[in-house]
mmCIF file of C-alpha atoms and ligand atoms in Angstrom:
data_model
loop_
_atom_site.group_PDB
_atom_site.id
_atom_site.type_symbol
_atom_site.label_atom_id
_atom_site.label_comp_id
_atom_site.label_asym_id
_atom_site.label_seq_id
_atom_site.Cartn_x
_atom_site.Cartn_y
_atom_site.Cartn_z
ATOM 1 C CA MET A 1 45.053 99.068 119.600
ATOM 2 C CA GLY A 2 47.393 98.133 122.215
ATOM 3 C CA ARG A 3 49.531 99.967 125.087
ATOM 4 C CA SER A 4 52.105 102.426 124.250
ATOM 5 C CA GLY A 5 55.277 100.786 123.030
ATOM 6 C CA ALA A 6 53.694 97.346 121.957
ATOM 7 C CA GLY A 7 54.895 97.957 118.473
ATOM 8 C CA LYS A 8 51.709 98.886 116.188
ATOM 9 C CA THR A 9 53.317 101.930 114.421
ATOM 10 C CA SER A 10 56.223 99.467 114.056
ATOM 11 C CA MET A 11 54.462 97.162 112.169
ATOM 12 C CA ARG A 12 52.242 99.295 110.145
ATOM 13 C CA SER A 13 55.488 100.879 108.959
ATOM 14 C CA LEU A 14 57.157 97.655 108.274
ATOM 15 C CA ILE A 15 54.111 96.403 106.333
ATOM 16 C CA PHE A 16 53.046 99.601 104.259
ATOM 17 C CA ALA A 17 55.604 101.858 104.522
ATOM 18 C CA ASN A 18 58.621 99.818 103.777
ATOM 19 C CA TYR A 19 60.719 100.364 106.927
ATOM 20 C CA SER A 20 63.223 97.948 108.051
ATOM 21 C CA ALA A 21 62.945 96.586 111.436
ATOM 22 C CA HIS A 22 66.083 98.382 112.355
ATOM 23 C CA ASP A 23 63.959 101.951 111.338
ATOM 24 C CA THR A 24 61.342 101.411 113.901
ATOM 25 C CA ARG A 25 63.753 101.974 116.733
ATOM 26 C CA ARG A 26 63.563 105.995 115.477
ATOM 27 C CA LEU A 27 60.081 106.085 115.912
ATOM 28 C CA GLY A 28 58.147 108.449 118.496
ATOM 29 C CA ALA A 29 55.118 107.415 120.463
ATOM 30 C CA THR A 30 51.814 108.023 118.173
ATOM 31 C CA ILE A 31 49.977 111.131 119.128
ATOM 32 C CA ASP A 32 46.217 110.390 119.479
ATOM 33 C CA VAL A 33 44.972 108.429 116.304
ATOM 34 C CA GLU A 34 47.086 108.494 113.015
ATOM 35 C CA HIS A 35 44.761 107.586 110.050
ATOM 36 C CA SER A 36 46.169 106.274 106.806
ATOM 37 C CA THR A 37 44.645 105.137 103.789
ATOM 38 C CA VAL A 38 46.372 102.617 101.558
ATOM 39 C CA GLN A 39 45.311 101.215 98.285
ATOM 40 C CA PHE A 40 45.054 97.560 98.213
ATOM 41 C CA MET A 41 44.344 95.254 95.835
ATOM 42 C CA GLY A 42 43.651 97.750 93.126
ATOM 43 C CA ASP A 43 40.624 99.685 94.142
ATOM 44 C CA MET A 44 40.353 98.579 97.701
ATOM 45 C CA SER A 45 41.156 101.147 100.368
ATOM 46 C CA LEU A 46 42.380 100.188 103.800
ATOM 47 C CA ASN A 47 41.564 103.117 106.243
ATOM 48 C CA ILE A 48 44.088 102.322 109.162
ATOM 49 C CA TRP A 49 43.845 103.729 112.523
ATOM 50 C CA ASP A 50 47.047 103.710 114.583
ATOM 51 C CA CYS A 51 45.652 104.056 118.035
ATOM 52 C CA GLY A 52 48.531 105.876 120.042
ATOM 53 C CA GLY A 53 48.794 103.822 123.308
ATOM 54 C CA GLN A 54 49.607 106.285 125.896
ATOM 55 C CA HIS A 55 47.323 106.561 129.045
ATOM 56 C CA LYS A 56 45.863 110.164 128.212
ATOM 57 C CA TYR A 57 44.837 108.886 124.668
ATOM 58 C CA LEU A 58 43.315 105.564 125.812
ATOM 59 C CA ASP A 59 41.136 107.454 128.460
ATOM 60 C CA ASN A 60 39.782 109.355 125.891
ATOM 61 C CA TYR A 61 39.244 106.589 123.460
ATOM 62 C CA MET A 62 37.116 104.648 125.999
ATOM 63 C CA ASN A 63 35.019 107.780 126.968
ATOM 64 C CA GLU A 64 34.647 110.836 124.795
ATOM 65 C CA GLN A 65 35.451 109.236 121.739
ATOM 66 C CA LYS A 66 34.303 105.635 121.935
ATOM 67 C CA GLU A 67 31.799 106.024 119.207
ATOM 68 C CA ASN A 68 34.203 107.501 117.064
ATOM 69 C CA ILE A 69 36.861 104.919 117.584
ATOM 70 C CA PHE A 70 34.948 101.978 118.052
ATOM 71 C CA GLY A 71 31.992 102.884 115.417
ATOM 72 C CA ASN A 72 32.053 101.289 111.781
ATOM 73 C CA VAL A 73 34.917 99.048 112.753
ATOM 74 C CA GLU A 74 35.794 95.954 110.205
ATOM 75 C CA VAL A 75 38.914 94.649 112.066
ATOM 76 C CA LEU A 76 40.408 95.522 115.395
ATOM 77 C CA ILE A 77 43.714 94.174 115.812
ATOM 78 C CA TYR A 78 44.809 94.500 119.355
ATOM 79 C CA VAL A 79 48.445 94.182 119.975
ATOM 80 C CA PHE A 80 49.917 92.626 123.306
ATOM 81 C CA ASP A 81 53.455 93.256 124.284
ATOM 82 C CA LEU A 82 54.696 89.865 125.662
ATOM 83 C CA GLU A 83 56.963 91.482 127.794
ATOM 84 C CA THR A 84 54.117 93.828 129.655
ATOM 85 C CA ALA A 85 55.027 93.434 133.456
ATOM 86 C CA ASN A 86 50.995 94.046 134.459
ATOM 87 C CA LYS A 87 49.154 91.717 132.447
ATOM 88 C CA ASP A 88 45.746 92.453 134.445
ATOM 89 C CA SER A 89 46.039 96.092 133.461
ATOM 90 C CA GLU A 90 46.490 94.900 129.809
ATOM 91 C CA TYR A 91 43.697 92.373 129.952
ATOM 92 C CA THR A 92 41.256 95.166 131.485
ATOM 93 C CA LEU A 93 42.355 97.436 128.200
ATOM 94 C CA TYR A 94 41.565 94.744 126.156
ATOM 95 C CA ASP A 95 38.108 94.062 127.634
ATOM 96 C CA GLU A 96 37.173 97.544 127.393
ATOM 97 C CA CYS A 97 38.205 97.730 123.732
ATOM 98 C CA ILE A 98 36.082 94.540 123.271
ATOM 99 C CA ASN A 99 33.002 95.981 125.205
ATOM 100 C CA ASN A 100 32.911 98.943 123.166
ATOM 101 C CA LEU A 101 33.296 96.842 120.064
ATOM 102 C CA GLY A 102 30.249 94.839 120.937
ATOM 103 C CA LYS A 103 28.568 98.023 121.279
ATOM 104 C CA TYR A 104 29.354 99.848 118.062
ATOM 105 C CA SER A 105 30.599 97.172 115.737
ATOM 106 C CA ARG A 106 29.308 93.959 116.323
ATOM 107 C CA ASP A 107 30.089 92.404 113.259
ATOM 108 C CA ALA A 108 34.070 93.334 113.371
ATOM 109 C CA LYS A 109 36.721 90.536 113.479
ATOM 110 C CA VAL A 110 39.220 90.615 116.072
ATOM 111 C CA TYR A 111 42.664 89.641 115.872
ATOM 112 C CA THR A 112 45.248 89.694 118.669
ATOM 113 C CA LEU A 113 48.922 89.750 118.055
ATOM 114 C CA VAL A 114 51.180 88.701 121.038
ATOM 115 C CA HIS A 115 54.177 90.435 119.810
ATOM 116 C CA LYS A 116 57.706 91.125 120.185
ATOM 117 C CA MET A 117 58.129 87.046 120.087
ATOM 118 C CA ASP A 118 61.744 87.276 119.231
ATOM 119 C CA LYS A 119 62.266 88.053 122.800
ATOM 120 C CA ILE A 120 61.838 84.361 123.275
ATOM 121 C CA PRO A 121 64.079 82.209 121.503
ATOM 122 C CA GLU A 122 62.999 78.741 122.348
ATOM 123 C CA ALA A 123 60.300 77.166 120.049
ATOM 124 C CA ASP A 124 58.448 75.504 122.842
ATOM 125 C CA LEU A 125 58.611 78.647 125.234
ATOM 126 C CA LYS A 126 56.953 80.692 122.124
ATOM 127 C CA GLU A 127 54.168 77.960 121.897
ATOM 128 C CA ALA A 128 53.572 77.862 125.509
ATOM 129 C CA LYS A 129 53.013 81.438 125.629
ATOM 130 C CA LEU A 130 50.760 81.760 122.931
ATOM 131 C CA ASP A 131 48.825 78.876 124.327
ATOM 132 C CA MET A 132 48.566 80.812 127.501
ATOM 133 C CA TYR A 133 47.262 84.061 125.560
ATOM 134 C CA ARG A 134 44.746 81.826 123.719
ATOM 135 C CA ARG A 135 43.212 80.299 126.746
ATOM 136 C CA ALA A 136 42.899 83.814 128.653
ATOM 137 C CA LEU A 137 41.379 85.463 125.615
ATOM 138 C CA ALA A 138 39.008 82.315 124.795
ATOM 139 C CA LYS A 139 37.377 83.145 128.333
ATOM 140 C CA ARG A 140 37.071 86.785 127.695
ATOM 141 C CA SER A 141 34.432 87.194 125.201
ATOM 142 C CA ASP A 142 31.531 85.185 123.815
ATOM 143 C CA LEU A 143 30.690 87.715 121.321
ATOM 144 C CA PHE A 144 34.197 87.804 119.605
ATOM 145 C CA LYS A 145 36.391 84.821 119.241
ATOM 146 C CA PRO A 146 39.839 86.431 118.496
ATOM 147 C CA GLU A 147 42.448 84.967 116.189
ATOM 148 C CA VAL A 148 45.822 84.926 118.173
ATOM 149 C CA PHE A 149 49.069 84.970 116.331
ATOM 150 C CA GLY A 150 52.501 85.347 117.878
ATOM 151 C CA THR A 151 54.347 88.344 115.773
ATOM 152 C CA SER A 152 57.833 89.987 115.423
ATOM 153 C CA ILE A 153 59.153 92.415 113.239
ATOM 154 C CA TRP A 154 62.407 90.231 113.076
ATOM 155 C CA ASP A 155 61.147 87.458 111.363
ATOM 156 C CA ASN A 156 58.408 86.322 109.004
ATOM 157 C CA THR A 157 55.577 85.982 111.293
ATOM 158 C CA LEU A 158 54.429 89.588 111.247
ATOM 159 C CA PHE A 159 54.016 89.297 107.674
ATOM 160 C CA HIS A 160 52.330 85.894 107.928
ATOM 161 C CA ALA A 161 49.655 87.229 110.517
ATOM 162 C CA TRP A 162 48.920 90.453 108.420
ATOM 163 C CA SER A 163 48.508 88.380 105.055
ATOM 164 C CA GLN A 164 45.788 86.085 107.081
ATOM 165 C CA ILE A 165 44.352 89.442 108.284
ATOM 166 C CA VAL A 166 44.229 91.266 104.997
ATOM 167 C CA ARG A 167 43.198 88.579 102.620
ATOM 168 C CA ARG A 168 39.939 88.300 105.089
ATOM 169 C CA LEU A 169 39.079 91.877 103.778
ATOM 170 C CA VAL A 170 39.335 90.969 100.057
ATOM 171 C CA PRO A 171 35.608 90.654 99.136
ATOM 172 C CA SER A 172 36.374 88.350 95.847
ATOM 173 C CA MET A 173 38.650 86.058 97.616
ATOM 174 C CA SER A 174 36.974 82.769 97.132
ATOM 175 C CA THR A 175 36.632 83.506 93.000
ATOM 176 C CA ILE A 176 40.572 84.428 93.061
ATOM 177 C CA GLU A 177 41.257 81.324 95.041
ATOM 178 C CA ARG A 178 39.027 79.178 92.662
ATOM 179 C CA HIS A 179 40.657 80.611 89.559
ATOM 180 C CA LEU A 180 44.064 80.507 90.859
ATOM 181 C CA GLU A 181 43.406 76.674 91.554
ATOM 182 C CA ARG A 182 42.507 76.215 88.058
ATOM 183 C CA PHE A 183 45.536 78.076 86.926
ATOM 184 C CA GLN A 184 47.790 75.929 89.075
ATOM 185 C CA LYS A 185 46.248 72.799 87.638
ATOM 186 C CA LEU A 186 46.502 73.475 83.952
ATOM 187 C CA THR A 187 50.052 74.971 84.381
ATOM 188 C CA GLU A 188 50.597 71.758 86.608
ATOM 189 C CA ALA A 189 52.837 73.937 89.002
ATOM 190 C CA ALA A 190 53.707 72.707 92.207
ATOM 191 C CA GLU A 191 52.773 75.905 93.740
ATOM 192 C CA VAL A 192 51.309 79.168 93.013
ATOM 193 C CA VAL A 193 51.263 82.402 95.242
ATOM 194 C CA LEU A 194 49.434 85.423 94.510
ATOM 195 C CA PHE A 195 51.318 88.604 96.226
ATOM 196 C CA GLU A 196 49.777 92.227 96.676
ATOM 197 C CA ARG A 197 51.835 94.501 94.793
ATOM 198 C CA ALA A 198 52.271 97.252 97.197
ATOM 199 C CA THR A 199 53.156 95.327 100.422
ATOM 200 C CA PHE A 200 54.115 91.949 99.171
ATOM 201 C CA LEU A 201 51.395 90.547 101.388
ATOM 202 C CA VAL A 202 50.048 87.136 100.095
ATOM 203 C CA VAL A 203 46.903 87.160 99.111
ATOM 204 C CA CYS A 204 46.209 83.840 97.875
ATOM 205 C CA SER A 205 48.246 80.592 97.860
ATOM 206 C CA ILE A 206 47.822 77.159 96.201
ATOM 207 C CA ASN A 207 50.090 73.996 96.827
ATOM 208 C CA SER A 208 49.854 70.886 94.972
ATOM 209 C CA ASP A 209 51.369 69.223 98.011
ATOM 210 C CA LYS A 210 50.514 71.183 101.169
ATOM 211 C CA GLY A 211 52.886 69.945 103.525
ATOM 212 C CA ALA A 212 56.125 70.079 101.395
ATOM 213 C CA GLY A 213 54.588 73.318 99.834
ATOM 214 C CA SER A 214 54.160 75.482 103.157
ATOM 215 C CA ASN A 215 58.002 74.509 104.116
ATOM 216 C CA LYS A 216 59.248 75.624 100.999
ATOM 217 C CA TYR A 217 57.049 78.650 100.722
ATOM 218 C CA MET A 218 58.738 80.153 104.065
ATOM 219 C CA VAL A 219 62.104 80.069 102.409
ATOM 220 C CA VAL A 220 60.980 81.403 99.151
ATOM 221 C CA SER A 221 59.244 84.133 100.931
ATOM 222 C CA GLN A 222 62.269 85.069 102.989
ATOM 223 C CA ALA A 223 64.247 85.540 99.478
ATOM 224 C CA ILE A 224 61.521 87.688 97.749
ATOM 225 C CA LYS A 225 61.385 89.856 100.783
ATOM 226 C CA THR A 226 65.085 90.088 101.021
ATOM 227 C CA TYR A 227 65.203 91.100 97.082
ATOM 228 C CA ARG A 228 62.605 93.349 97.331
ATOM 229 C CA ASN A 229 64.402 95.408 100.117
ATOM 230 C CA ARG A 230 67.623 95.426 98.018
ATOM 231 C CA CYS A 231 65.877 96.843 95.063
ATOM 232 C CA THR A 232 64.183 99.477 97.389
ATOM 233 C CA ALA A 233 67.634 100.433 98.945
ATOM 234 C CA ILE A 234 69.099 101.142 95.337
ATOM 235 C CA GLN A 235 65.613 102.868 94.651
ATOM 236 C CA SER A 236 64.552 100.355 91.649
ATOM 237 C CA ALA A 237 61.356 98.687 91.536
ATOM 238 C CA LEU A 238 61.293 94.755 91.578
ATOM 239 C CA GLN A 239 60.654 93.709 88.157
ATOM 240 C CA SER A 240 60.810 89.974 87.767
ATOM 241 C CA PHE A 241 62.487 87.155 89.989
ATOM 242 C CA GLU A 242 63.498 83.875 88.336
ATOM 243 C CA ILE A 243 65.672 80.892 90.220
ATOM 244 C CA ARG A 244 66.297 77.808 88.774
ATOM 245 C CA ASN A 245 68.034 74.379 90.021
ATOM 246 C CA ARG A 246 67.604 70.895 89.843
ATOM 247 C CA ASP A 247 65.047 70.632 92.081
ATOM 248 C CA PHE A 248 62.512 73.541 90.985
ATOM 249 C CA SER A 249 62.145 76.675 88.919
ATOM 250 C CA LEU A 250 60.725 79.635 90.434
ATOM 251 C CA PHE A 251 59.127 82.536 88.595
ATOM 252 C CA ILE A 252 58.016 85.817 90.013
ATOM 253 C CA GLU A 253 56.269 88.224 87.744
ATOM 254 C CA PRO A 254 54.202 91.031 87.488
ATOM 255 C CA PHE A 255 50.644 89.853 87.191
ATOM 256 C CA THR A 256 47.528 91.939 87.591
ATOM 257 C CA LYS A 257 47.914 95.673 87.976
ATOM 258 C CA SER A 258 47.730 95.117 91.661
ATOM 259 C CA THR A 259 49.556 91.653 92.136
ATOM 260 C CA PHE A 260 52.513 89.787 91.365
ATOM 261 C CA ILE A 261 52.417 86.085 90.960
ATOM 262 C CA LEU A 262 54.856 83.398 91.985
ATOM 263 C CA VAL A 263 54.856 79.976 90.121
ATOM 264 C CA ILE A 264 56.947 77.086 90.974
ATOM 265 C CA THR A 265 57.282 74.151 89.048
ATOM 266 C CA THR A 266 59.042 70.915 89.908
ATOM 267 C CA ASP A 267 58.477 68.944 86.865
ATOM 268 C CA PRO A 268 62.107 69.054 84.641
ATOM 269 C CA GLU A 269 59.928 68.571 81.667
ATOM 270 C CA ILE A 270 57.976 71.617 82.180
ATOM 271 C CA GLU A 271 59.812 74.284 79.930
ATOM 272 C CA PRO A 272 60.567 77.602 81.734
ATOM 273 C CA ALA A 273 59.343 79.544 78.701
ATOM 274 C CA VAL A 274 55.922 77.596 78.724
ATOM 275 C CA THR A 275 55.433 78.676 82.446
ATOM 276 C CA LYS A 276 56.129 81.964 81.600
ATOM 277 C CA ALA A 277 53.793 82.162 78.404
ATOM 278 C CA ASN A 278 51.174 80.579 80.868
ATOM 279 C CA ILE A 279 51.407 83.351 83.320
ATOM 280 C CA LYS A 280 51.312 86.134 80.387
ATOM 281 C CA ALA A 281 48.221 84.284 78.546
ATOM 282 C CA ALA A 282 46.209 84.314 82.246
ATOM 283 C CA GLN A 283 46.877 87.800 82.810
ATOM 284 C CA PRO A 284 43.923 89.218 81.113
ATOM 285 C CA HIS A 285 41.877 86.781 82.930
ATOM 286 C CA PHE A 286 42.785 87.785 86.231
ATOM 287 C CA GLN A 287 42.764 91.346 85.559
HETATM 288 P P1 LIG B 1 52.490 104.170 120.757
HETATM 289 O O1 LIG B 1 52.647 104.909 119.487
HETATM 290 O O2 LIG B 1 53.169 104.759 122.133
HETATM 291 O O3 LIG B 1 51.192 103.521 120.875
HETATM 292 O O4 LIG B 1 53.586 102.877 120.972
HETATM 293 P P2 LIG B 1 53.628 101.876 119.794
HETATM 294 O O5 LIG B 1 52.625 100.663 119.939
HETATM 295 O O6 LIG B 1 53.030 102.385 118.097
HETATM 296 O O7 LIG B 1 54.791 101.140 119.510
HETATM 297 P P3 LIG B 1 56.263 101.501 118.426
HETATM 298 O O8 LIG B 1 55.675 100.719 117.180
HETATM 299 O O9 LIG B 1 56.506 102.643 118.434
HETATM 300 O O10 LIG B 1 57.467 100.514 119.076
HETATM 301 C C1 LIG B 1 57.900 100.916 120.095
HETATM 302 C C2 LIG B 1 59.180 99.977 120.178
HETATM 303 O O11 LIG B 1 59.012 98.617 120.091
HETATM 304 C C3 LIG B 1 60.348 100.652 119.005
HETATM 305 O O12 LIG B 1 61.479 100.614 119.527
HETATM 306 C C4 LIG B 1 60.243 98.892 118.146
HETATM 307 O O13 LIG B 1 61.522 99.074 117.546
HETATM 308 C C5 LIG B 1 60.299 98.252 119.141
HETATM 309 N N1 LIG B 1 59.422 96.821 118.544
HETATM 310 C C6 LIG B 1 58.406 96.763 117.564
HETATM 311 N N2 LIG B 1 58.245 95.634 117.191
HETATM 312 C C7 LIG B 1 59.239 94.796 118.051
HETATM 313 C C8 LIG B 1 59.310 93.343 117.968
HETATM 314 O O14 LIG B 1 58.646 92.684 117.207
HETATM 315 N N3 LIG B 1 60.149 93.095 118.260
HETATM 316 C C9 LIG B 1 61.109 93.915 119.179
HETATM 317 N N4 LIG B 1 62.243 93.209 119.835
HETATM 318 N N5 LIG B 1 60.950 95.137 119.498
HETATM 319 C C10 LIG B 1 60.131 95.665 118.578
#
């Protein structure tokens, strides 16, 4: 949900339809509501409702269609365009959505994306802008405590936010996490990450060293996405991926029918063949 031009269809197309950021410039305004169903983590279906943000549709959502739009919602993602000139009217629309959600889906989770952050180049100004939204949104509803992410289609932030959103929807997440942690310990890997096969969103990640791991992860994540896009451009599927240098070995392998796994080892004594054999041996367990 969000005003026309905020970037809702762009993000959906980037994550679920392999669009590039450039491709989104060709998108027209969404007519009414576009429903799509994507298979996620094998047998999970995500029903995504992309609600066109033009006035005529918004009025309809808040009146005649409100029960249909706001009933049975698991997650509401509200997209703010940070360049919106009229902040008051933006917050009014947000309030209307939250009020209706409170009536028809009290247990829903709300995420707000402050989108097009690329328009603010300076890191400290980005943070200040996000703080401003966080403060304003925290005051607006007692029932829903929205998580706020700064996002842009031009960098990793959108991917990061959607990974967080979607992993909350996977019912067996704590089991997956527990087993992945055990796998990481047994294989003495520095880092293990599980990616959803279709979207390459991060489902779960385990770092042996939180600080260093998350830094390194951003670089690795960027490399995977670039590689995946290159594969798509030549109509080839991403098979597997391996980087080895003096500091680390990195493997990305198909894992279960709905995931890829990334394993990074930093101990030079761990033979790459052993890591690959461990990945293979763990597959049936995670299937
Ligand atoms: P409606 O369908 O009318 O509700 O609009 P929408 O929210 O779906 O907007 P849409 O995705 O069609 O995007 C509108 C424009 O914003 C497109 O030209 C996109 O290329 C651009 N856009 C989307 N995301 C970003 C972003 O992160 N940064 C910048 N600079 N532009 C973006």
